[in-house]
CSV table of C-alpha atoms in Angstrom, one decimal:
chain,number,residue,atom,x,y,z
A,139,MET,CA,-38.2,9.7,20.6
A,140,VAL,CA,-37.7,13.7,20.7
A,141,THR,CA,-36.0,15.2,17.6
A,142,CYS,CA,-35.1,18.1,15.7
A,143,SER,CA,-35.6,20.1,12.5
A,144,ASN,CA,-35.3,23.8,11.1
A,145,ILE,CA,-36.9,25.2,14.6
A,146,LEU,CA,-34.9,26.9,16.6
A,147,VAL,CA,-36.2,25.6,20.0
A,148,VAL,CA,-35.3,22.2,19.0
A,149,THR,CA,-31.6,22.7,17.3
A,150,ILE,CA,-29.8,20.9,20.1
A,151,LEU,CA,-31.9,17.8,20.4
A,152,ILE,CA,-30.6,14.5,18.7
A,153,LEU,CA,-32.4,13.5,15.4
A,154,VAL,CA,-33.7,10.2,15.0
A,155,SER,CA,-36.1,10.4,12.2
A,156,ASN,CA,-33.7,11.2,9.8
A,157,PHE,CA,-30.7,8.6,10.4
A,158,ASN,CA,-31.1,5.9,7.5
A,159,ILE,CA,-30.5,2.5,7.0
A,160,GLY,CA,-27.8,1.3,4.4
A,161,ILE,CA,-28.7,-2.3,4.4
A,162,TRP,CA,-32.0,-4.1,3.2
A,163,LEU,CA,-32.7,-8.0,4.3
A,164,VAL,CA,-35.2,-9.6,2.6
A,165,ASN,CA,-35.4,-13.5,3.5
A,166,GLY,CA,-32.3,-13.0,5.6
A,167,CYS,CA,-30.9,-11.7,1.7
A,168,SER,CA,-29.2,-8.4,2.2
A,169,GLY,CA,-29.7,-5.5,-0.4
A,170,ARG,CA,-26.6,-3.8,-0.3
A,171,ASP,CA,-23.5,-4.5,-2.1
A,172,PHE,CA,-20.7,-5.5,0.2
A,173,ARG,CA,-17.1,-4.5,-0.7
A,174,CYS,CA,-13.5,-6.3,1.0
A,175,GLY,CA,-12.1,-2.0,0.6
A,176,PRO,CA,-13.6,1.4,-0.7
A,177,ASP,CA,-12.4,1.0,-4.5
A,178,GLY,CA,-13.3,-3.0,-4.3
A,179,PRO,CA,-15.6,-5.1,-6.8
A,180,PRO,CA,-20.1,-4.5,-5.7
A,181,ILE,CA,-19.9,-8.3,-3.9
A,182,ARG,CA,-23.8,-9.3,-4.2
A,183,PHE,CA,-25.3,-12.6,-5.4
A,184,PRO,CA,-24.4,-14.8,-6.4
A,185,PHE,CA,-20.8,-13.9,-5.0
A,186,ARG,CA,-21.0,-13.8,-1.0
A,187,LEU,CA,-18.0,-13.4,1.2
A,188,LYS,CA,-16.9,-16.5,2.6
A,189,ASP,CA,-17.0,-17.1,6.4
A,190,LYS,CA,-19.9,-15.1,6.9
A,191,GLU,CA,-23.0,-15.4,8.5
A,192,THR,CA,-25.2,-16.0,5.4
A,193,GLU,CA,-27.9,-17.7,5.2
A,194,GLN,CA,-27.9,-20.5,2.4
A,195,SER,CA,-29.7,-18.1,-0.3
A,196,CYS,CA,-27.9,-14.8,0.0
A,197,GLY,CA,-24.9,-17.2,-2.2
A,198,TYR,CA,-24.4,-20.1,-4.6
A,199,ASN,CA,-22.5,-22.5,-4.0
A,200,GLY,CA,-19.4,-22.0,-6.1
A,201,PHE,CA,-19.3,-18.2,-5.4
A,202,ASP,CA,-17.3,-17.8,-2.4
A,203,LEU,CA,-15.2,-14.6,-2.2
A,204,THR,CA,-12.7,-13.3,-0.1
A,205,CYS,CA,-11.3,-10.2,1.3
A,206,SER,CA,-7.0,-10.0,1.9
A,207,ASP,CA,-5.4,-8.3,4.6
A,208,THR,CA,-5.0,-5.4,2.3
A,209,HIS,CA,-9.1,-5.7,1.5
A,210,LYS,CA,-8.8,-7.3,-2.1
A,211,THR,CA,-11.1,-8.9,-3.3
A,212,GLN,CA,-10.1,-12.4,-4.5
A,213,ILE,CA,-11.6,-15.7,-5.2
A,214,GLU,CA,-9.7,-19.4,-4.5
A,215,PHE,CA,-9.4,-22.1,-7.4
A,216,PRO,CA,-8.6,-26.0,-6.3
A,217,SER,CA,-5.4,-27.7,-8.4
A,218,PRO,CA,-3.4,-30.2,-7.8
A,219,SER,CA,-0.4,-28.3,-7.0
A,220,GLY,CA,-2.1,-26.2,-5.0
A,221,ALA,CA,-5.1,-23.0,-4.7
A,222,ILE,CA,-5.0,-20.9,-7.4
A,223,ILE,CA,-5.8,-17.7,-5.9
A,224,LEU,CA,-7.0,-15.2,-7.9
A,225,GLU,CA,-8.0,-11.4,-7.5
A,226,VAL,CA,-11.1,-10.0,-8.4
A,227,MET,CA,-10.6,-6.7,-10.4
A,228,LYS,CA,-14.3,-6.6,-11.6
A,229,ILE,CA,-17.9,-8.0,-11.9
A,230,ILE,CA,-20.2,-7.3,-14.8
A,231,TYR,CA,-23.5,-9.3,-13.1
A,232,PRO,CA,-25.6,-8.0,-16.3
A,233,ASP,CA,-23.3,-10.0,-18.8
A,234,ASN,CA,-22.2,-12.4,-15.4
A,235,ARG,CA,-18.4,-12.2,-16.3
A,236,LEU,CA,-15.7,-12.2,-13.3
A,237,TYR,CA,-12.3,-10.4,-14.2
A,238,LEU,CA,-9.1,-11.6,-12.5
A,239,THR,CA,-5.7,-11.0,-12.7
A,240,ASP,CA,-3.0,-12.4,-10.8
A,241,PRO,CA,-1.8,-10.6,-7.2
A,242,GLU,CA,1.4,-11.9,-8.5
A,243,ASN,CA,1.7,-10.3,-12.1
A,244,CYS,CA,1.9,-13.9,-13.3
A,245,LEU,CA,-1.4,-14.6,-15.0
A,246,PRO,CA,0.3,-16.6,-17.9
A,247,ARG,CA,1.4,-19.3,-14.7
A,248,GLN,CA,-2.3,-19.6,-13.2
A,249,PHE,CA,-4.1,-19.8,-16.5
A,250,VAL,CA,-2.1,-23.2,-16.8
A,251,LYS,CA,-2.8,-24.5,-14.0
A,252,LEU,CA,-6.8,-23.5,-14.2
A,253,LEU,CA,-6.6,-25.2,-18.1
A,254,ARG,CA,-5.8,-28.3,-15.8
A,255,SER,CA,-8.2,-27.8,-13.2
A,256,PRO,CA,-12.2,-27.2,-12.8
A,257,ILE,CA,-13.4,-24.6,-12.8
A,258,SER,CA,-17.1,-25.1,-12.1
A,259,PRO,CA,-19.5,-23.4,-11.9
A,260,PHE,CA,-17.3,-20.9,-14.2
A,261,GLN,CA,-16.3,-21.4,-17.7
A,262,PHE,CA,-13.8,-19.5,-19.8
A,263,PHE,CA,-15.3,-16.4,-21.6
A,264,GLU,CA,-15.7,-17.3,-25.6
A,265,SER,CA,-14.9,-14.6,-27.9
A,266,PRO,CA,-18.3,-15.6,-30.4
A,267,GLY,CA,-16.5,-16.9,-34.0
A,268,VAL,CA,-13.0,-16.4,-32.7
A,269,GLY,CA,-10.2,-18.4,-31.9
A,270,TYR,CA,-6.8,-18.4,-31.1
A,271,ASN,CA,-3.4,-21.3,-30.8
A,272,PHE,CA,-1.3,-20.2,-28.6
A,273,THR,CA,2.3,-21.7,-27.5
A,274,ILE,CA,2.8,-22.6,-23.7
A,275,LEU,CA,6.4,-21.9,-22.7
A,276,HIS,CA,8.5,-22.0,-20.0
A,277,CYS,CA,11.5,-18.9,-19.8
A,278,SER,CA,13.7,-19.9,-16.7
A,279,SER,CA,15.0,-16.0,-17.3
A,280,SER,CA,11.9,-14.7,-17.4
A,281,LEU,CA,10.2,-12.7,-14.0
A,282,CYS,CA,7.2,-14.9,-15.3
A,283,PRO,CA,8.3,-17.6,-16.5
A,284,VAL,CA,5.6,-19.2,-17.6
A,285,ILE,CA,5.0,-17.4,-21.4
A,286,VAL,CA,2.2,-17.5,-23.8
A,287,VAL,CA,2.6,-16.9,-27.4
A,288,ASP,CA,0.8,-17.1,-30.5
A,289,SER,CA,1.0,-20.2,-32.4
A,290,SER,CA,2.0,-18.5,-35.8
A,291,ASP,CA,5.3,-16.0,-33.8
A,292,THR,CA,8.7,-17.5,-33.7
A,293,LEU,CA,10.6,-16.7,-30.8
A,294,PHE,CA,12.9,-14.1,-32.0
A,295,ASN,CA,9.1,-12.4,-33.4
A,296,SER,CA,8.4,-12.6,-29.7
A,297,GLY,CA,11.2,-10.7,-28.2
A,298,LEU,CA,12.4,-13.8,-26.5
A,299,ASP,CA,15.5,-15.8,-25.8
A,300,PRO,CA,15.4,-19.6,-27.4
A,301,ILE,CA,18.1,-20.6,-25.2
A,302,ASP,CA,15.8,-19.6,-22.0
A,303,CYS,CA,12.3,-20.9,-23.0
A,304,THR,CA,11.4,-24.7,-23.3
A,305,LYS,CA,7.8,-24.8,-25.7
A,306,THR,CA,5.6,-27.3,-22.8
A,307,SER,CA,2.1,-27.5,-25.0
A,308,ASP,CA,-0.3,-26.2,-27.3
A,309,SER,CA,-3.4,-24.8,-26.4
A,310,ASP,CA,-6.9,-23.2,-28.6
A,311,PHE,CA,-8.3,-20.4,-26.6
A,312,THR,CA,-11.0,-17.8,-27.8
A,313,SER,CA,-9.3,-14.9,-26.1
A,314,SER,CA,-6.3,-13.3,-27.7
A,315,ASP,CA,-5.7,-11.3,-24.4
A,316,PHE,CA,-5.0,-12.8,-20.8
A,317,THR,CA,-1.5,-12.3,-19.8
A,318,SER,CA,-3.2,-8.9,-17.9
A,319,GLU,CA,-6.6,-10.0,-17.3
A,320,LEU,CA,-8.7,-13.3,-17.3
A,321,VAL,CA,-12.1,-13.3,-18.1
A,322,LEU,CA,-15.2,-16.2,-16.9
A,323,THR,CA,-18.6,-16.4,-17.0
A,324,TRP,CA,-21.1,-18.6,-15.4
A,325,SER,CA,-24.4,-19.5,-16.8
A,326,LYS,CA,-26.1,-20.7,-14.0
A,327,PRO,CA,-27.8,-19.1,-11.2
A,328,ASN,CA,-28.6,-16.0,-14.3
A,329,CYS,CA,-29.6,-13.1,-12.9
A,330,SER,CA,-29.1,-11.0,-15.8
A,331,LYS,CA,-32.7,-9.8,-16.1
A,332,CYS,CA,-33.3,-9.1,-12.6
A,333,GLU,CA,-29.6,-6.5,-12.8
A,334,LYS,CA,-30.9,-5.1,-16.4
A,335,GLU,CA,-34.5,-4.0,-14.7
A,336,GLY,CA,-32.7,-2.1,-11.4
A,337,LYS,CA,-33.1,-5.3,-9.4
A,338,MET,CA,-31.7,-7.8,-7.3
A,339,CYS,CA,-31.8,-11.3,-7.1
A,340,LYS,CA,-32.1,-14.4,-5.1
A,341,LEU,CA,-32.4,-18.4,-5.0
A,342,LYS,CA,-36.3,-19.1,-4.7
A,343,ASN,CA,-37.6,-19.2,-1.2
A,344,ASN,CA,-37.3,-23.2,-1.4
A,345,GLY,CA,-33.8,-22.9,-1.0
A,346,THR,CA,-32.6,-25.7,-3.7
A,347,GLU,CA,-29.5,-25.4,-5.5
A,348,ASP,CA,-31.1,-26.0,-8.9
A,349,GLY,CA,-30.6,-21.9,-10.0
A,350,GLU,CA,-34.2,-21.0,-9.7
A,351,ILE,CA,-33.9,-17.3,-8.8
A,352,GLU,CA,-36.4,-14.5,-8.4
A,353,CYS,CA,-35.7,-10.7,-8.1
A,354,PHE,CA,-36.5,-8.2,-5.5
A,355,ASP,CA,-36.0,-4.7,-5.2
A,356,ARG,CA,-32.8,-3.2,-3.4
A,357,HIS,CA,-35.0,-1.5,-0.4
A,358,HIS,CA,-37.4,-3.2,1.8
A,359,LYS,CA,-36.8,-4.3,5.4
A,360,PRO,CA,-34.1,-2.5,7.7
A,361,THR,CA,-30.9,-5.4,7.9
A,362,LYS,CA,-30.6,-7.1,11.2
A,363,LYS,CA,-26.2,-7.2,10.5
A,364,ILE,CA,-24.6,-4.6,9.7
A,365,LEU,CA,-21.7,-5.0,8.0
A,366,LEU,CA,-18.4,-2.3,8.1
A,367,TYR,CA,-14.9,-1.9,5.9
A,368,VAL,CA,-13.0,-1.0,9.6
A,369,THR,CA,-9.4,-0.8,8.9
A,370,GLY,CA,-7.2,-2.0,12.2
A,371,GLU,CA,-6.3,1.9,12.6
A,372,ASP,CA,-9.4,2.7,13.4
A,373,GLU,CA,-10.5,-0.4,15.7
A,374,THR,CA,-7.1,1.2,17.8
A,375,ARG,CA,-8.3,4.5,17.6
A,376,ILE,CA,-11.9,3.5,19.2
A,377,GLU,CA,-10.4,0.7,21.6
A,378,LYS,CA,-8.5,3.6,23.1
A,379,PHE,CA,-10.8,6.7,23.0
A,380,LEU,CA,-13.6,3.5,24.5
A,381,GLU,CA,-10.8,2.5,27.4
A,382,ASP,CA,-10.7,6.4,28.1
A,383,TYR,CA,-14.0,6.9,27.9
A,384,ARG,CA,-15.1,4.1,30.2
A,385,THR,CA,-15.3,5.3,33.7
A,386,LEU,CA,-18.3,7.5,32.6
A,387,ASN,CA,-21.9,7.0,32.9
A,388,PRO,CA,-23.3,5.4,29.2
A,389,ALA,CA,-22.1,1.6,29.3
A,390,ARG,CA,-20.5,-0.8,27.0
A,391,PHE,CA,-22.8,-4.1,25.1
A,392,SER,CA,-22.2,-6.4,23.0
A,393,TYR,CA,-23.5,-7.0,20.0
A,394,HIS,CA,-24.8,-10.2,21.5
A,395,ASP,CA,-26.5,-7.9,24.5
A,396,ILE,CA,-27.7,-5.1,21.6
A,397,LYS,CA,-29.6,-8.3,19.2
A,398,ARG,CA,-30.9,-9.4,22.8
A,399,ILE,CA,-32.1,-6.0,23.6
A,400,THR,CA,-33.9,-5.8,20.3
A,401,ASN,CA,-35.2,-9.2,20.2
A,402,ASN,CA,-32.9,-9.2,16.9
A,403,PHE,CA,-34.1,-5.8,15.9
A,404,ARG,CA,-37.5,-7.1,15.8
A,405,GLU,CA,-39.4,-3.2,15.8
A,406,GLU,CA,-38.1,-0.3,13.9
A,407,LEU,CA,-38.5,2.9,15.1
A,408,GLY,CA,-36.7,5.1,12.2
A,409,GLU,CA,-33.9,5.5,9.9
A,410,GLY,CA,-32.1,8.1,8.1
A,411,ALA,CA,-28.1,9.3,7.3
A,412,HIS,CA,-26.4,7.2,9.3
A,413,GLY,CA,-28.4,4.2,10.3
A,414,ALA,CA,-31.8,2.5,11.5
A,415,VAL,CA,-33.3,2.9,14.8
A,416,PHE,CA,-34.6,0.0,16.8
A,417,LYS,CA,-36.7,-0.4,19.8
A,418,GLY,CA,-35.4,-2.5,22.4
A,419,LYS,CA,-35.3,-3.1,25.8
A,420,LEU,CA,-33.0,-3.2,29.1
A,421,SER,CA,-35.9,-4.7,31.3
A,422,ASN,CA,-39.3,-4.5,31.1
A,423,GLU,CA,-39.3,-0.7,33.1
A,424,ILE,CA,-36.7,0.3,31.3
A,425,LEU,CA,-37.4,0.9,27.5
A,426,VAL,CA,-34.1,1.9,25.1
A,427,ALA,CA,-34.1,3.0,21.5
A,428,VAL,CA,-30.8,1.8,19.6
A,429,LYS,CA,-29.3,3.1,16.5
A,430,MET,CA,-27.0,0.5,14.7
A,431,LEU,CA,-24.2,2.9,12.7
A,432,ASN,CA,-23.8,2.2,9.2
A,433,ASN,CA,-20.8,4.6,8.0
A,434,ALA,CA,-18.7,2.1,5.5
A,435,GLU,CA,-16.1,5.3,4.9
A,436,GLY,CA,-15.6,6.6,8.4
A,437,ASP,CA,-12.7,6.1,10.4
A,438,GLY,CA,-14.6,5.7,13.6
A,439,LYS,CA,-14.3,10.0,14.4
A,440,GLU,CA,-18.2,10.3,13.8
A,441,PHE,CA,-18.8,7.4,16.8
A,442,ILE,CA,-15.8,8.7,19.2
A,443,ASN,CA,-17.6,12.4,18.5
A,444,GLU,CA,-21.3,11.0,19.6
A,445,VAL,CA,-20.3,8.9,22.4
A,446,LYS,CA,-18.2,12.1,23.8
A,447,ALA,CA,-20.9,14.5,23.5
A,448,MET,CA,-24.4,13.0,24.4
A,449,GLY,CA,-22.3,10.7,27.0
A,450,LYS,CA,-22.1,14.7,28.9
A,451,VAL,CA,-26.0,15.6,28.0
A,452,HIS,CA,-28.2,14.7,30.8
A,453,HIS,CA,-31.4,17.2,30.5
A,454,ILE,CA,-35.3,15.8,31.1
A,455,ASN,CA,-36.3,17.2,27.5
A,456,VAL,CA,-33.4,16.0,25.5
A,457,VAL,CA,-32.8,11.6,24.4
A,458,ARG,CA,-30.0,10.9,27.1
A,459,LEU,CA,-27.2,7.6,25.9
A,460,VAL,CA,-27.3,5.5,28.3
A,461,GLY,CA,-25.2,2.4,25.9
A,462,PHE,CA,-23.3,1.7,23.1
A,463,CYS,CA,-21.9,-0.9,21.2
A,464,ALA,CA,-18.2,-1.2,19.8
A,465,ASP,CA,-18.0,-4.9,18.6
A,466,GLY,CA,-15.9,-6.2,16.1
A,467,CYS,CA,-17.2,-4.0,12.8
A,468,TYR,CA,-20.3,-3.2,15.2
A,469,ARG,CA,-21.8,0.1,16.3
A,470,ALA,CA,-24.3,1.1,18.2
A,471,LEU,CA,-25.6,4.2,20.5
A,472,VAL,CA,-28.1,2.8,23.4
A,473,TYR,CA,-31.0,6.2,23.9
A,474,ASN,CA,-33.5,6.2,26.2
A,475,PHE,CA,-36.9,5.8,24.7
A,476,PHE,CA,-38.9,8.8,24.0
A,477,PRO,CA,-42.3,7.1,24.0
A,478,ASN,CA,-44.8,10.3,22.2
A,479,GLY,CA,-42.1,9.9,19.3
A,480,SER,CA,-40.3,12.7,17.5
A,481,LEU,CA,-41.3,16.0,18.0
A,482,GLN,CA,-40.7,16.7,15.0
A,483,ASN,CA,-44.0,15.1,14.3
A,484,PHE,CA,-46.3,17.4,15.6
A,485,ILE,CA,-44.5,21.2,14.5
A,486,THR,CA,-46.7,22.0,11.5
A,487,LYS,CA,-48.3,24.3,10.5
A,488,PRO,CA,-51.4,26.4,11.8
A,489,ASP,CA,-53.5,24.4,9.7
A,490,ASP,CA,-53.0,21.0,10.4
A,491,ILE,CA,-55.3,20.4,13.0
A,492,ASP,CA,-54.6,17.3,13.6
A,493,ARG,CA,-50.7,17.4,14.7
A,494,PHE,CA,-50.7,21.2,15.4
A,495,LEU,CA,-49.7,21.4,19.4
A,496,GLY,CA,-50.9,25.1,19.3
A,497,TRP,CA,-48.6,28.0,19.9
A,498,GLU,CA,-49.2,27.9,23.8
A,499,LYS,CA,-48.2,24.0,23.9
A,500,LEU,CA,-44.7,25.1,21.6
A,501,GLN,CA,-43.7,27.9,23.8
A,502,GLN,CA,-43.5,26.0,27.1
A,503,ILE,CA,-41.8,22.9,25.2
A,504,ALA,CA,-39.1,26.1,24.0
A,505,LEU,CA,-38.7,27.0,27.4
A,506,GLY,CA,-38.4,23.3,28.7
A,507,ILE,CA,-35.4,22.7,26.8
A,508,ALA,CA,-34.0,25.9,27.4
A,509,LYS,CA,-33.7,25.6,31.2
């Protein structure tokens, strides 16, 4: 595909060689963290997003997370009195620790439920050599009716009204502070070694759930999936533009069409700052280059601007926008394919004999672009 660099004669060409890939795939497993929102904790093995198209080896049973409507990361535990849903504040992967809080600001109530419920594959984090005795109270007048206090304190010292509070039970615990956050840990699978080496972790290729893992580097083959954080407002903006744009030349493809055109993203052409580019076929005669966009922090404006600008360009020496994809969280741009690759690869110094085109040829290219 013809591209541009720091040379005036090619400044109006589309730069493809610098579009980078943001997500990687290793045996079906992404090498990039996912997030429910821009400030959410990174989600990677052994955790996975529930109900996403994820290979079995990309997550571990019991480590399913969900994204709330407000883009908060949540985890759910079963309980006899109903599901316990807690917000995930942070995940410390090298230490196998999960920090939780209650979105309803009554963590002690949820803590009491968890004491009576299975939380496997997690365990309560224990501070070595430290133990505390707690009394669990039910205080009807409090915004959070379940109160946990040190057993050595009196109700008066705790600032509670004895008339409104009833003792329900005593408990031993190894952490003195779980009124604002609760810390869980896990022992299996143990990816601490991989994390401390700056690598990622996944189940071994046999796919068994025995906890046997292996490490892999973060950057490998480009992904077959692009997951974006897109708000409803962004979706509305993009859809409105595409509706207005529908009468123009570029065709609109579904994500299923994109997978078919690229043969499941089989052949990569390049990667750069905004996505990976794959070779594809509209038919046996028509070859295309498909750029999968990976702008997780954008609001759709970049996508709209590129479709708007490239849809108007029709020049023999400029790559043409054939179509686009705006299907859910997937964004793609489909260009006609230039079999000779990027012009940038041939704009070299004269002493590079193998690739230098010669001044006469470069002049012809410049004149052709200027027409």
